[in-house]
C-alpha atoms as one frame of an Amber mdcrd trajectory, in Angstrom:
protein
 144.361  96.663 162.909 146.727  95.803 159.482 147.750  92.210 161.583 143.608
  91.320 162.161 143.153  92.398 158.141 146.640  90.276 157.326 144.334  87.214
 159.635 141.320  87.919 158.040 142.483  87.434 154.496 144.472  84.332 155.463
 141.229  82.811 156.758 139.270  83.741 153.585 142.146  82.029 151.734 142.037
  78.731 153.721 138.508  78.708 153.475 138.534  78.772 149.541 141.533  76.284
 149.572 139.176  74.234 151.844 136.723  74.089 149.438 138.916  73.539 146.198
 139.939  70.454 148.332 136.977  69.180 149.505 135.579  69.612 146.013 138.205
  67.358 144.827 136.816  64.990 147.079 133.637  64.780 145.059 133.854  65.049
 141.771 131.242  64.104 139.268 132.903  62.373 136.635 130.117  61.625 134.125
 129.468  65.607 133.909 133.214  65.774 133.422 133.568  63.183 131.077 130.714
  65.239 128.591 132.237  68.312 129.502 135.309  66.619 127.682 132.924  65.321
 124.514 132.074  68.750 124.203 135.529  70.472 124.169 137.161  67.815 121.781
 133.722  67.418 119.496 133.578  63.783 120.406 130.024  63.242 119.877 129.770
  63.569 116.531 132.534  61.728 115.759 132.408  58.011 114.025 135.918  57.408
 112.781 138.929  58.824 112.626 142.124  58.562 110.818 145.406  60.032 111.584
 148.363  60.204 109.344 151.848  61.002 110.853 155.923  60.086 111.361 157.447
  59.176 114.289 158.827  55.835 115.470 157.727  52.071 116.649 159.925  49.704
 119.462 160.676  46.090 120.114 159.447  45.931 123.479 161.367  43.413 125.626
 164.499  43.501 123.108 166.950  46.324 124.563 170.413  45.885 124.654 171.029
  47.051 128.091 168.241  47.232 130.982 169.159  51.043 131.300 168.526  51.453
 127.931 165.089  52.476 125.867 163.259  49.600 123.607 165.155  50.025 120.141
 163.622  52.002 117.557 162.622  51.509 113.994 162.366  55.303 112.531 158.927
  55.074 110.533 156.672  56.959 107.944 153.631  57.103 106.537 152.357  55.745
 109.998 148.444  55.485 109.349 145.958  54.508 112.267 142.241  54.277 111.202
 139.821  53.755 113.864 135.782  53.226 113.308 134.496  53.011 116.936 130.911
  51.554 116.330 132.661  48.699 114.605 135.418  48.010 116.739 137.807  48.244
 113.925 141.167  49.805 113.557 143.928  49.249 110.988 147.661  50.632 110.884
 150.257  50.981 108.282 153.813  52.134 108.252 156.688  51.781 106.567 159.914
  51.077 108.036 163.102  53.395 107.438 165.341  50.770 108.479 164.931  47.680
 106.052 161.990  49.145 103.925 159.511  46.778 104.793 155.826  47.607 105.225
 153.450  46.968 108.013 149.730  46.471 107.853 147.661  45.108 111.052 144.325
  44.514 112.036 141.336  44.560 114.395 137.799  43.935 113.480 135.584  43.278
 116.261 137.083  40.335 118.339 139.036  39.198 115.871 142.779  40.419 115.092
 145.933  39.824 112.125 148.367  40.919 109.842 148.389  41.101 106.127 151.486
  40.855 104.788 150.803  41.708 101.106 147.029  40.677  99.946 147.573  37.822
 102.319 146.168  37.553 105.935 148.738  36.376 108.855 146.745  34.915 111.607
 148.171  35.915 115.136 148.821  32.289 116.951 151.148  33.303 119.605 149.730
  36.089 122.386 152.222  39.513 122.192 154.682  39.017 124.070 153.499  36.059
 125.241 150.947  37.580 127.927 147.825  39.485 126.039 145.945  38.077 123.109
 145.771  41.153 119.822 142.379  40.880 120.304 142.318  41.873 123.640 145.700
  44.684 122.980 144.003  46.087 120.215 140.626  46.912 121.477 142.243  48.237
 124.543 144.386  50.669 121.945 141.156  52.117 120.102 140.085  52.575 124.414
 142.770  54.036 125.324 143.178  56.433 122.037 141.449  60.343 122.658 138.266
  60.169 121.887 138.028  56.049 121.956 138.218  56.656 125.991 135.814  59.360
 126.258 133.265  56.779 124.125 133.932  54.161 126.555 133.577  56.324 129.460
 130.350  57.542 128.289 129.612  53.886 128.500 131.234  52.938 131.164 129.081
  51.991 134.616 131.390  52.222 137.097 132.844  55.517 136.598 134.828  57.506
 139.193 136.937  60.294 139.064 139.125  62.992 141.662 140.204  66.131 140.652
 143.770  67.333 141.875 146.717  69.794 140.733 149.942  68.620 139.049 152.180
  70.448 142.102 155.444  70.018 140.136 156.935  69.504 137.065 155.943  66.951
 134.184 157.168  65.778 130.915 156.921  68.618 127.783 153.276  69.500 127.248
 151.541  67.988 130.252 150.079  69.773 132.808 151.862  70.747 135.944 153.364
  73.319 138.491 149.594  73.587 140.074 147.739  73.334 136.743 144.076  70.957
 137.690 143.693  67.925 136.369 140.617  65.765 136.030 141.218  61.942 135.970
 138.596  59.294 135.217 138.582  55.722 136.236 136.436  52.967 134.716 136.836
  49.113 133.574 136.792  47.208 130.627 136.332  43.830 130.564 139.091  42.886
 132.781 140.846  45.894 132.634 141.140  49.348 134.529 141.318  52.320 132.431
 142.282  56.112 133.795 142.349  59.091 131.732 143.473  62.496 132.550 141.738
  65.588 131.673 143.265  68.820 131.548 142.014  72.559 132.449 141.080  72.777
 128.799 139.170  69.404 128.939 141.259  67.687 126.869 142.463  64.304 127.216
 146.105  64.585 127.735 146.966  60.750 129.445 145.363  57.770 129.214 146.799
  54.230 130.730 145.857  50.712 131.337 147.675  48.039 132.537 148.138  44.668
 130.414 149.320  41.169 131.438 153.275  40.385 130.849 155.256  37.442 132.211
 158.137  39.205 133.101 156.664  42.494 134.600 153.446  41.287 135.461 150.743
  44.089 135.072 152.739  45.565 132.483 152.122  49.558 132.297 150.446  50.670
 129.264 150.162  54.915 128.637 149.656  57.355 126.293 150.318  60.952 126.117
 148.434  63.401 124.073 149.779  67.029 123.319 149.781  69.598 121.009 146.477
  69.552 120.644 144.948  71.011 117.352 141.350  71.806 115.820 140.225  69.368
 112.585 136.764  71.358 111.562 135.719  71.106 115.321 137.185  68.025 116.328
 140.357  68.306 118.686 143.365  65.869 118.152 146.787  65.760 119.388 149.622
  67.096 117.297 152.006  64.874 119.260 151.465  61.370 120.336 153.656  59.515
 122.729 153.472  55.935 124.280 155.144  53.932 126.953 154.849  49.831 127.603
 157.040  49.232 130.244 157.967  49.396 133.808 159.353  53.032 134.774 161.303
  51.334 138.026 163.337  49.606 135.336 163.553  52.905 132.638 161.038  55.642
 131.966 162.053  55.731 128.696 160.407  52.470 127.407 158.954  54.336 124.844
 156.187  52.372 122.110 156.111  54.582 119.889 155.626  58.030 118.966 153.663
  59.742 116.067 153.916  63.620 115.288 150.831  63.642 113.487 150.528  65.654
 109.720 146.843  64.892 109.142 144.222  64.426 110.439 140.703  63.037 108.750
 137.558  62.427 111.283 134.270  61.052 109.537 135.671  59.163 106.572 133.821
  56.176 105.052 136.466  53.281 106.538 136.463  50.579 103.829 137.058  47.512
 106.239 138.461  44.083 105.369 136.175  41.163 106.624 137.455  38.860 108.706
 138.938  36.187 106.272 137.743  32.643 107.173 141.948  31.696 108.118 141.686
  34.192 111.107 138.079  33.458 111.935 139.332  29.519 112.553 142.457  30.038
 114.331 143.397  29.387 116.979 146.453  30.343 119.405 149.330  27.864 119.213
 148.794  24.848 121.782 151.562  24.360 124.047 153.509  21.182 122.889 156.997
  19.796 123.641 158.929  17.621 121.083 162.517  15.982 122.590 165.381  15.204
 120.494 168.371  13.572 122.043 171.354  15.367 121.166 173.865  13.285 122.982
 173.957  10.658 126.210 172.239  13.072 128.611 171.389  15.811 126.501 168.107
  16.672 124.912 166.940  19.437 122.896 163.274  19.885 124.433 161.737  22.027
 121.493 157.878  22.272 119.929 157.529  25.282 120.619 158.371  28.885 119.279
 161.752  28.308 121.484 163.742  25.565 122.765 165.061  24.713 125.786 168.152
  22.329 126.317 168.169  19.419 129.016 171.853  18.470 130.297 171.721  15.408
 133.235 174.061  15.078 135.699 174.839  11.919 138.416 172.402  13.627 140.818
 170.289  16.630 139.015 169.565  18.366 136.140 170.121  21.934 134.766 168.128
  23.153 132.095 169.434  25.862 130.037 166.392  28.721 128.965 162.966  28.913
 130.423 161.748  30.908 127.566 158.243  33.065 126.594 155.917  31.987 129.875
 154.047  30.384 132.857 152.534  27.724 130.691 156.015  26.606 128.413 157.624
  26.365 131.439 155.162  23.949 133.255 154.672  21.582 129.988 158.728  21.348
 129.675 159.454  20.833 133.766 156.470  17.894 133.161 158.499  16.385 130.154
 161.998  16.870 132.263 160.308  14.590 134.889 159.552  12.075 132.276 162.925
  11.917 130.725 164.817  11.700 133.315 162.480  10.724 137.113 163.876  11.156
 140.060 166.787  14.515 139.878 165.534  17.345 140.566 165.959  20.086 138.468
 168.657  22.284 140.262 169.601  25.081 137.584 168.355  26.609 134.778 170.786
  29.286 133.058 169.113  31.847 131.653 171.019  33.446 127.997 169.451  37.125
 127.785 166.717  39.822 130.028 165.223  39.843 126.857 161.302  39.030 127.664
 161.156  36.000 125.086 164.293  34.443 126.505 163.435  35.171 130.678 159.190
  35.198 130.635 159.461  31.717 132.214 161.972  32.050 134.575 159.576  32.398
 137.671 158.154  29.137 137.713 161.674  27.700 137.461 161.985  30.339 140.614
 159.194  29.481 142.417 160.015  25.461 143.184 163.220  26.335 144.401 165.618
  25.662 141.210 168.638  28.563 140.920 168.757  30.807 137.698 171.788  31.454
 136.539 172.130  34.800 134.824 174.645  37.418 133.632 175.269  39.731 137.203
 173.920  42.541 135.690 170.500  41.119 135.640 170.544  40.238 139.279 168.720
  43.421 141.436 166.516  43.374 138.010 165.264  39.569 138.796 165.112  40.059
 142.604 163.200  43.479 142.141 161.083  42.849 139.356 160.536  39.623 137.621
 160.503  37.542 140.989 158.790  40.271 143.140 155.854  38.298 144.863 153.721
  40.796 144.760 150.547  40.030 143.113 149.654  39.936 139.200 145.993  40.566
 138.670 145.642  40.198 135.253 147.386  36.702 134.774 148.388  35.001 138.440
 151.165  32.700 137.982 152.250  29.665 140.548 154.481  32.195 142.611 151.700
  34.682 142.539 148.628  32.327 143.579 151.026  29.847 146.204 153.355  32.593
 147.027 156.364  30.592 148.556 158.095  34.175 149.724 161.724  33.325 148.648
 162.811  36.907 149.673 161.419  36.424 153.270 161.350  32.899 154.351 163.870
  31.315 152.068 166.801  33.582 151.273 168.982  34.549 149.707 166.911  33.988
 146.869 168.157  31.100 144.695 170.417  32.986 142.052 173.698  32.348 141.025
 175.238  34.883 138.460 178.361  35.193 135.714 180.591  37.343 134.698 183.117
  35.872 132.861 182.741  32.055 133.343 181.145  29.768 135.183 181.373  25.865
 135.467 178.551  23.794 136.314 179.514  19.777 136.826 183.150  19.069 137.183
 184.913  18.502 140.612 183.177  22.239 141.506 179.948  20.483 141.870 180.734
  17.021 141.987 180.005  15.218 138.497 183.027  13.856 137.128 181.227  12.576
 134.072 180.520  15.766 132.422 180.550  20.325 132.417 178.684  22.870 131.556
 180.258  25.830 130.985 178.198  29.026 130.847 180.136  32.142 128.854 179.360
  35.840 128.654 179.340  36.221 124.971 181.295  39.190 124.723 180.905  42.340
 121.853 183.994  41.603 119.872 183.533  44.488 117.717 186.677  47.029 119.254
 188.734  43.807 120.248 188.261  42.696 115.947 188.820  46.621 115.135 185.887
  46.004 113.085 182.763  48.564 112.867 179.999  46.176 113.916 182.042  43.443
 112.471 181.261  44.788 108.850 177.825  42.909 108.516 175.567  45.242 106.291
 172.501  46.170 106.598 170.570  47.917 109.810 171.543  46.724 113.317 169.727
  47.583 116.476 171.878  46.095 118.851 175.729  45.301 118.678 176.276  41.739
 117.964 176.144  39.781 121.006 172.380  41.104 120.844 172.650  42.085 124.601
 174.796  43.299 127.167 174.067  40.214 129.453 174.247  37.415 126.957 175.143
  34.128 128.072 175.937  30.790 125.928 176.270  27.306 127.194 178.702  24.984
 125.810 179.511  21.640 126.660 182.859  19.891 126.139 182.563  16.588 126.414
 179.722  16.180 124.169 181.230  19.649 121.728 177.577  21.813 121.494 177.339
  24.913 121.716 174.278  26.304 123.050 173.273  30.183 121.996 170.234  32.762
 121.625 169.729  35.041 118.196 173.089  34.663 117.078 173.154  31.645 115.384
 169.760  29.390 114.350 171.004  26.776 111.690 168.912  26.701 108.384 166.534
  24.331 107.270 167.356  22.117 104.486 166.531  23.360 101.201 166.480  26.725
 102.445 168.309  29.370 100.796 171.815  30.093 101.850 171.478  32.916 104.683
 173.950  35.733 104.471 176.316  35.878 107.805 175.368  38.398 110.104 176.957
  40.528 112.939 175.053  38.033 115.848 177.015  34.725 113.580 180.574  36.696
 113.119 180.389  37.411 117.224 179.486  33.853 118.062 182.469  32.644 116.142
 185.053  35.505 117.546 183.969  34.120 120.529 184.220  30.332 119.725 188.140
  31.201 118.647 188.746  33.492 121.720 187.725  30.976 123.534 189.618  27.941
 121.439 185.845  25.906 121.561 185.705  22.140 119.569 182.483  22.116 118.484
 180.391  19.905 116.860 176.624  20.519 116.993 175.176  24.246 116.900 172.182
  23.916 119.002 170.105  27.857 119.145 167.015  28.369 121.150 165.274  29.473
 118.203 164.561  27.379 115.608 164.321  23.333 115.402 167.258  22.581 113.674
 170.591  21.097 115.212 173.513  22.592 112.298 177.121  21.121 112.072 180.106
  23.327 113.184 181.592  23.014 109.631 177.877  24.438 107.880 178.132  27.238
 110.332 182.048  28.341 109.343 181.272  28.049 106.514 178.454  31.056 106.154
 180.743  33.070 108.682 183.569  32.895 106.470 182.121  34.861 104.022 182.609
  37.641 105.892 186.149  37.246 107.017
């Protein structure tokens, strides 16, 4: 009799599991989308500001792929959203170097002020999203800014599930239910998750990014706390990333000490310098450096040309798609005929290795430090698709990890000689270096440069720098960009004092400094001399 009561329950049980389950099948997700309004008082609210500490990254700059986006510790971090207007502005000031930031988003239009003074945004961030676009997707993706849009939305779906194991501090989990809401915007997907409490606690897009594609966008809400009826996180926490590479790419995060919802939001107009511009054409300017070697700048960043008897190498392939395909046009016209069998790439840093994939995609070989290798096979050349911005090798496809392997990368470690008898050009080299952190091997505490540093001084693990012998340049990336004239004197830095530690290790005769930043070509002897002042 106790064993058919023991079966009876277990049936009752699998019948209410059954229909927890199936209800999660079904889930209405305007009615849980108001239920949501309701809990966190969104309806009746207009604007909101927040006031708060925490810290922002440079995404795309870490020293090591293992490591987190470096911080800059920050206070006074103030966002202030008005929803019906579309506008949001943020300030902060920055612990490390004092400065203060102040941007901008009103309606479709987005900028900087630095001072009274308006700084039109003419480059897309990180060269893949215009601040338009990443800035109206922030006031989406923020609490109540995605429960407004859902409310709008007309594609809404939703599932309801538990959180079976464990998640990060604050989030749901260990069979806590969660509610999470779909919708799109313009041409992007946004998904929120809503807690037993009916409170948003995630909220995620994706956004387009030359080196990782559809880039991962997320925020985390916790420590939720009541502001005269309106709910708002205590603790804000935001990743921009790729969590196969790191989970830790943490944006930023904001413990919040303030919270204001309703204020009058004083906005600045539009001024007419934003209103007219326009996002930097791409344009290549060449500048012969020596026989057979061109500087192939106009841009933001350079990229260097070197000919050989039968082919080219070209070193950097920086910010995107679009740089990429105006400089490989401009290679053809300098030199017709040689294909374009290399191009070395200095740094993982996004800026430096964003157009590396059309370079991939036609066959050339990248050469790159070896510890970026499983990172480009994996990641930046994976031919998976990108929705949000198809490239060449995303649209064509040519499968270089199927069809044509191994996949065209050559890597250093130490050294490694391009032309000479190893390849077959007697008329010239190219040697690619690992610029190496000469900090311990100087006994010298980041090479006593003052000020804040957020990498050591060869700026990345991985960094590579080209130099060639016959023609004495030296090639590099952030260490060293030569001044313009009339500018005033810079002060030497820990990036400069590395570059030359290196140069000596390494007994280089240089002539011409060439960086991939900047326009300028500086003399060996104008360079020593800023470095020595810190010898």
């Amino acid at each position: 009799m106790r064993k058919l009561w023991f079966l009876a329950l277990l049936f009752v049980a699998l019948v209410t599991l059954g229909a927890r389950t199936a209800s999660a099948q079904a889930v209405d997700a305007r009615k849980a989308i108001e239920a949501a309004a309701t809990a966190m008082g969104t309806l009746n609210v207009k604007s909101i500001q927040f006031v708060g500490d925490g810290f922002v990254a440079n995404v795309g700059e870490q020293y090591n792929l293992t490591d987190g986006w470096p911080q800059v510790q920050v206070t006074d971090y103030t966002r202030t959203i008005d929803y019906d207007a579309k506008y949001m502005r943020v300030d902060y000031d920055e612990k490390q170097g004092g400065n203060h930031v102040t941007s901008v988003l009103n309606g479709n239009f987005a900028w900087d002020m630095k001072g009274d003074t308006a700084v039109p945004l003419t480059r897309m961030y990180l060269d893949g999203i215009p601040y338009a676009d990443l800035r109206q997707l922030e006031i989406v993706l923020s609490p109540h800014g995605f429960i407004k849009a859902a409310l709008a939305a007309t594609d809404l779906k939703a599932i309801t599930q538990p959180i079976v194991g464990p998640s990060d501090f604050g989030l749901s989990a260990y069979g806590q239910w969660v509610t999470i809401v779909s919708f799109s915007y313009g041409k992007y997907r946004v998904n929120g998750t809503i807690n037993d409490k009916n409170l948003i606690e995630l909220t995620g897009s994706w956004i387009a990014n030359p080196v990782y594609g559809d880039m991962t966008y997320e925020m985390r809400y916790t420590m939720y706390k009541d502001y005269n009826g309106v709910m708002f996180p205590g603790l804000i926490h935001v990743h921009q990333g790729d969590p196969r590479i790191n989970a830790g790419e943490n944006y930023f995060q904001v413990y919040t000490k303030d919270v204001k919802a309703n204020l009058v939001v004083n906005k600045i107009p539009v001024p007419e310098a934003v209103r007219t511009a326009k996002l930097d054409p791409v344009k290549v300017e060449t500048r012969k450096l020596a026989e057979h070697v061109w500087l192939v700048g106009g841009g933001p960043m350079n990229s260097v040309l070197v000919e050989f008897k039968d082919f080219v190498a070209v070193v950097e392939a920086p910010q995107n798609e679009a740089r990429s395909i105006a400089v490989i046009d401009e290679i053809h016209k300098l030199v017709p005929g040689k294909m374009i069998r290399y191009v070395v790439n200095t740094n993982h840093h996004m800026t430096s290795a964003g157009g590396l994939r059309t370079y991939f995609s036609q066959g050339t070989t990248v050469v790159t430090h070896d510890l970026n290798k499983d990172y480009y096979v994996n990641i930046l050349f994976s031919p998976f698709p990108r929705t949000l911005d198809p490239d060449r090798m995303t649209i064509f496809n040519p499968m270089y990890m199927i069809s044509r392997r191994p996949p065209p990368i050559q890597t250093v470690g130490g050294t490694t000689m391009m032309g000479g008898t190893g390849v077959g050009d007697d008329e010239r080299q190219m040697q690619i270096w690992h610029v190496q952190d000469m900090a311990y091997e100087a006994g010298e505490s980041y090479l006593k440069i003052p000020g804040p540093s957020l990498a050591r001084g060869n700026h990345s693990a991985d960094m590579l720098m080209v130099y060639l012998p016959k023609e004495k340049i030296l090639i590099n990336a952030d260490l060293y960009v030569p001044q313009e004239p009339g500018a005033k004197p810079s002060a030497p830095t820990a990036g400069m004092r590395t570059l030359y530690l290196n140069m000596k290790k390494l007994k280089f005769d240089v002539a011409q400094h060439v960086s991939i930043v900047g326009q300028r070509v500086g003399s060996n002897d104008e360079f020593v001399k800023i470095v020595g002042n810190a010898q």
